[in-house]
PDB file of C-alpha atoms in Angstrom:
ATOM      1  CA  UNK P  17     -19.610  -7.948  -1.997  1.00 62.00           C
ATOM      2  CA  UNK P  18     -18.987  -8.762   1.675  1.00 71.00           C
ATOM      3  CA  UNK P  19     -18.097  -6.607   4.585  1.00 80.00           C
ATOM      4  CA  UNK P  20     -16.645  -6.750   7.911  1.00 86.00           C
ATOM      5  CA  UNK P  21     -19.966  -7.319   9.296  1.00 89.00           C
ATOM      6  CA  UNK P  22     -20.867 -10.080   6.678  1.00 84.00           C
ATOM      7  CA  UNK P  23     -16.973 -11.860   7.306  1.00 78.00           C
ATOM      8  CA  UNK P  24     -17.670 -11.358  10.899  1.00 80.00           C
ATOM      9  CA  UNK P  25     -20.980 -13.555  11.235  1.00 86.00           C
ATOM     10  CA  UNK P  26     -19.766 -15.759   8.356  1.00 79.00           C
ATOM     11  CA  UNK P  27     -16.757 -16.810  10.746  1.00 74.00           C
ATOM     12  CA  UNK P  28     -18.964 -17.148  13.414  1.00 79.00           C
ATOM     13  CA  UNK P  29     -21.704 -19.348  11.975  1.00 81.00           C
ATOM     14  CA  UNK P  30     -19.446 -21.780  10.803  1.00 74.00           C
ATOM     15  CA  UNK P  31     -17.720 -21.884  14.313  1.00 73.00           C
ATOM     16  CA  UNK P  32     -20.931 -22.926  16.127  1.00 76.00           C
ATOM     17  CA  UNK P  33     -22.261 -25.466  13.375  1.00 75.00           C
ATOM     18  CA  UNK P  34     -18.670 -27.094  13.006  1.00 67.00           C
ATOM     19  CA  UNK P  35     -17.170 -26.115  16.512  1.00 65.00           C
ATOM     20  CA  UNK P  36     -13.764 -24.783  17.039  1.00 57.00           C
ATOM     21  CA  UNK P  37     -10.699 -27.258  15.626  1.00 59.00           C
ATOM     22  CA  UNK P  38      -7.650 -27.338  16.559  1.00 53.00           C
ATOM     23  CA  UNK P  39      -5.996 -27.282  12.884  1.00 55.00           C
ATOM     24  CA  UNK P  40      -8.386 -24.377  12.209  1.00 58.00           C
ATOM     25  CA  UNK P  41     -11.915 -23.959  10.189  1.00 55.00           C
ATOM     26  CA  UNK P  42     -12.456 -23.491   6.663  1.00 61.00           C
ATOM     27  CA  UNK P  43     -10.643 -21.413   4.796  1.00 68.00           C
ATOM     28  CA  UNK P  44     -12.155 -17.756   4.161  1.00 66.00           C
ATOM     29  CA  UNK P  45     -13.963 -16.648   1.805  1.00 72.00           C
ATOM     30  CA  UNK P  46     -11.799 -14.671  -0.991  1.00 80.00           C
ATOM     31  CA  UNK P  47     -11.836 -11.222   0.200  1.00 78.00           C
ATOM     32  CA  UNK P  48     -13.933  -8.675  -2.188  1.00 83.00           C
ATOM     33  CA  UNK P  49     -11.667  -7.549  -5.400  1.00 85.00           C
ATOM     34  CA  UNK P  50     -10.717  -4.065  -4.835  1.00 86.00           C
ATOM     35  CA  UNK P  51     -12.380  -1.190  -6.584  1.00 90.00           C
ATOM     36  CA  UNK P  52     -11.196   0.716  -9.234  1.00 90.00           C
ATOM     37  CA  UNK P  53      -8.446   3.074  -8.451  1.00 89.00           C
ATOM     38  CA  UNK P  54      -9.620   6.612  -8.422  1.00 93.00           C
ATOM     39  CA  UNK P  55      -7.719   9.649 -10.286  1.00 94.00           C
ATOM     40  CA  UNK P  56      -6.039  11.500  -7.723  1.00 93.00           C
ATOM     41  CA  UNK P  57      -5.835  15.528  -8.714  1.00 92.00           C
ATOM     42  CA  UNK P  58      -5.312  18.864  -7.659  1.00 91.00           C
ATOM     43  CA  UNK P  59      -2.497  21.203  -6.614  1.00 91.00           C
ATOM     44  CA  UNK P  60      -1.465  19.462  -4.043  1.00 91.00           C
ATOM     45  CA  UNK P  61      -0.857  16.367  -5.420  1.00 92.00           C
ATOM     46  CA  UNK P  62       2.685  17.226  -6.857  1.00 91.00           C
ATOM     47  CA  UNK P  63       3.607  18.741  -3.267  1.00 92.00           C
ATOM     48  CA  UNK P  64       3.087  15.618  -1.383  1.00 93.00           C
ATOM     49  CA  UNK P  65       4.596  13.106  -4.078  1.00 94.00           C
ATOM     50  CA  UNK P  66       5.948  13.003  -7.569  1.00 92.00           C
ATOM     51  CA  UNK P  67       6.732  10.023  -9.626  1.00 90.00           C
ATOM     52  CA  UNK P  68      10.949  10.382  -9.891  1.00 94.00           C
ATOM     53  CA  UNK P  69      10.784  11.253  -5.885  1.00 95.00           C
ATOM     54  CA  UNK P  70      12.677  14.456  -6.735  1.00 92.00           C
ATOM     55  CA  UNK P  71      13.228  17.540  -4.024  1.00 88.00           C
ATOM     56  CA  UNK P  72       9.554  18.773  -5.235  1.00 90.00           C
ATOM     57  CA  UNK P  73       7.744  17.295  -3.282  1.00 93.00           C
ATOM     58  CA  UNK P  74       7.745  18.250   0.283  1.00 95.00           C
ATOM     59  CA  UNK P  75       8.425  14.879   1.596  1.00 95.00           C
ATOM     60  CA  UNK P  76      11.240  14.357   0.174  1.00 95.00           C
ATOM     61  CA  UNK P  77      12.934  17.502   0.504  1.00 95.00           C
ATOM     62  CA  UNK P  78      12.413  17.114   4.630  1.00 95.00           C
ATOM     63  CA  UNK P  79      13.687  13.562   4.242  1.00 95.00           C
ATOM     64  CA  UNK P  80      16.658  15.238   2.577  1.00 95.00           C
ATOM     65  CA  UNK P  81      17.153  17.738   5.342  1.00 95.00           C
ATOM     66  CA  UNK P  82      16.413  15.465   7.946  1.00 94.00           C
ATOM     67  CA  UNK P  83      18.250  12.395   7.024  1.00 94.00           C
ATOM     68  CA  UNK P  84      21.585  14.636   5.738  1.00 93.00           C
ATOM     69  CA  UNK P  85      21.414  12.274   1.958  1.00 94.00           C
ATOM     70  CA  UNK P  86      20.990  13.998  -1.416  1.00 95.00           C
ATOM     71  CA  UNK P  87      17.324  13.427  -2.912  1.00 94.00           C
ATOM     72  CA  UNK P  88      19.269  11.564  -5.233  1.00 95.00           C
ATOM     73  CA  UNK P  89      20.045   8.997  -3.016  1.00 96.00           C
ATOM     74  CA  UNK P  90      16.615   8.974  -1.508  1.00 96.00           C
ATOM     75  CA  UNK P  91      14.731   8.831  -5.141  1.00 96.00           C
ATOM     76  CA  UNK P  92      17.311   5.694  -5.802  1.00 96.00           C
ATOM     77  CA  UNK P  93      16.272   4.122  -2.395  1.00 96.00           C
ATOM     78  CA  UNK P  94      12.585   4.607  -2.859  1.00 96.00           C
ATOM     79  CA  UNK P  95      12.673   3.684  -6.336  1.00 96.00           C
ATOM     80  CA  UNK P  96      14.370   0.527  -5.510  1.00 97.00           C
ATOM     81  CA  UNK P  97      11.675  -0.110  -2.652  1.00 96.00           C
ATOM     82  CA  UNK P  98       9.077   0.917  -5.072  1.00 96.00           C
ATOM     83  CA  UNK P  99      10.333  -1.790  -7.782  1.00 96.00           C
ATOM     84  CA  UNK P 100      10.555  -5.111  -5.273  1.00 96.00           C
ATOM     85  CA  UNK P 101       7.375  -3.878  -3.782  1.00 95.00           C
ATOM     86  CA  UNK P 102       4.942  -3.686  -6.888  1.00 95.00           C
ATOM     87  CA  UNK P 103       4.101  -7.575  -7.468  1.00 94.00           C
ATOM     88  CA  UNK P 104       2.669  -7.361  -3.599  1.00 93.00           C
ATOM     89  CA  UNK P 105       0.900  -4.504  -4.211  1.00 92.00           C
ATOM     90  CA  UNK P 106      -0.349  -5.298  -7.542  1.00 91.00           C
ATOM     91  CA  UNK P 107      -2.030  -8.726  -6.465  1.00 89.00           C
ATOM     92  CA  UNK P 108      -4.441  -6.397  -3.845  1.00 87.00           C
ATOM     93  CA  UNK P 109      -5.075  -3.832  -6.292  1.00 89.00           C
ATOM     94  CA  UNK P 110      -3.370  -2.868  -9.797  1.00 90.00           C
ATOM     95  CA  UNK P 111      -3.419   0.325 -10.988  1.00 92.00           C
ATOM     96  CA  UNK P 112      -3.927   1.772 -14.341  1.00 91.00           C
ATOM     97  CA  UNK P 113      -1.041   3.639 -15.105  1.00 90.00           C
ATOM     98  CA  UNK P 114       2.096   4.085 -13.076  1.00 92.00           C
ATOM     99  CA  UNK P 115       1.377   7.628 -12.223  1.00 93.00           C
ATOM    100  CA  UNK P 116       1.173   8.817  -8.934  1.00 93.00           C
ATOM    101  CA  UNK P 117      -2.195  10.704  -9.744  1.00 94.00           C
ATOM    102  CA  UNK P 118      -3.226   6.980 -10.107  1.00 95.00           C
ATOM    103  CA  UNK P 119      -4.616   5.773  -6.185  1.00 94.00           C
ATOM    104  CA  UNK P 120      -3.423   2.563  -6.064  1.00 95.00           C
ATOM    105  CA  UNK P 121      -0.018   4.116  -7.398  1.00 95.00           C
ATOM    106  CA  UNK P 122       0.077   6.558  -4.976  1.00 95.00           C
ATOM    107  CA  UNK P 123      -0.233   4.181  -2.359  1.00 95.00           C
ATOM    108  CA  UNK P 124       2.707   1.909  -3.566  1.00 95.00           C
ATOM    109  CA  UNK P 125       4.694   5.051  -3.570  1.00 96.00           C
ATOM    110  CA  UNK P 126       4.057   6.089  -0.701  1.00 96.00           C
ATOM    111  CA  UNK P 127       5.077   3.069   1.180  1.00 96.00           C
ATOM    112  CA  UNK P 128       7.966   2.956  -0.529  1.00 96.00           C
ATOM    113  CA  UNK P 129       9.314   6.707   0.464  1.00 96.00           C
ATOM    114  CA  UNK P 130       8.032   5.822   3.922  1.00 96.00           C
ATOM    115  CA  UNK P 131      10.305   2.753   3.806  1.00 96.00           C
ATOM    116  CA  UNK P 132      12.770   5.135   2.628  1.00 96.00           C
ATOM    117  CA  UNK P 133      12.506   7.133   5.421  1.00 95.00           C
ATOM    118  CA  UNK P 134      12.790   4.383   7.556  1.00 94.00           C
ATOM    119  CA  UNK P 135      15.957   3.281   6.555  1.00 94.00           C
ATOM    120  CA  UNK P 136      17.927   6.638   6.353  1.00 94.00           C
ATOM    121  CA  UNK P 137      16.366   8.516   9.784  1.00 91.00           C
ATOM    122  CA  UNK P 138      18.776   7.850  12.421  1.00 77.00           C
TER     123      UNK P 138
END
């Protein structure tokens, strides 16, 4: 597996043996495949997201306050987000089971409350 310092010198080698084009260099390399998700756990968990988006999660419930729509609406909305954003975040890393205690779950839900949020904060 590469990092940033590998990537880094790769993409400079090949610009001073094949010089800087106009239409670009090679491609990349593939970027390293992700590593497994890890099991996310504790009491806190449930506090800072839940899997419906319901008022149980802090989040949510400020979003609620904030944003003056039920956490109805805003579990709808992020659900929605949630749904047309899993494909994209599947092909960078797929989780295990769609449970937020799952990482790379956790992450997809998150962006999609904080989409959410974007949408309904005036």
């Amino acid at each position: 597996a590469k990092g940033a310092a590998e990537y880094d010198l790769e993409y400079y080698m090949r610009d001073l043996v094949r010089g800087n084009k106009k239409e670009g260099n090679l491609a990349a390399s593939p970027p390293p495949p992700a590593p497994p998700g890890r099991i996310l756990k504790g009491a806190l968990l449930p506090l800072l997201l839940n899997a419906d988006f319901s008022d149980g999660c802090v989040p949510v419930k400020v979003l609620a306050d904030v944003s003056g729509k039920s956490s109805a609406k805003i579990a709808s909305l992020a659900n929605d987000y949630r749904t047309k954003s899993s494909k994209a975040f599947a092909t960078k890393a797929q989780w295990d089971a769609e449970s937020v205690s799952d990482q790379y779950y956790f992450d997809l839900s998150c962006y999609a409350l904080w989409r959410t949020a974007g949408d309904l904060i005036p």
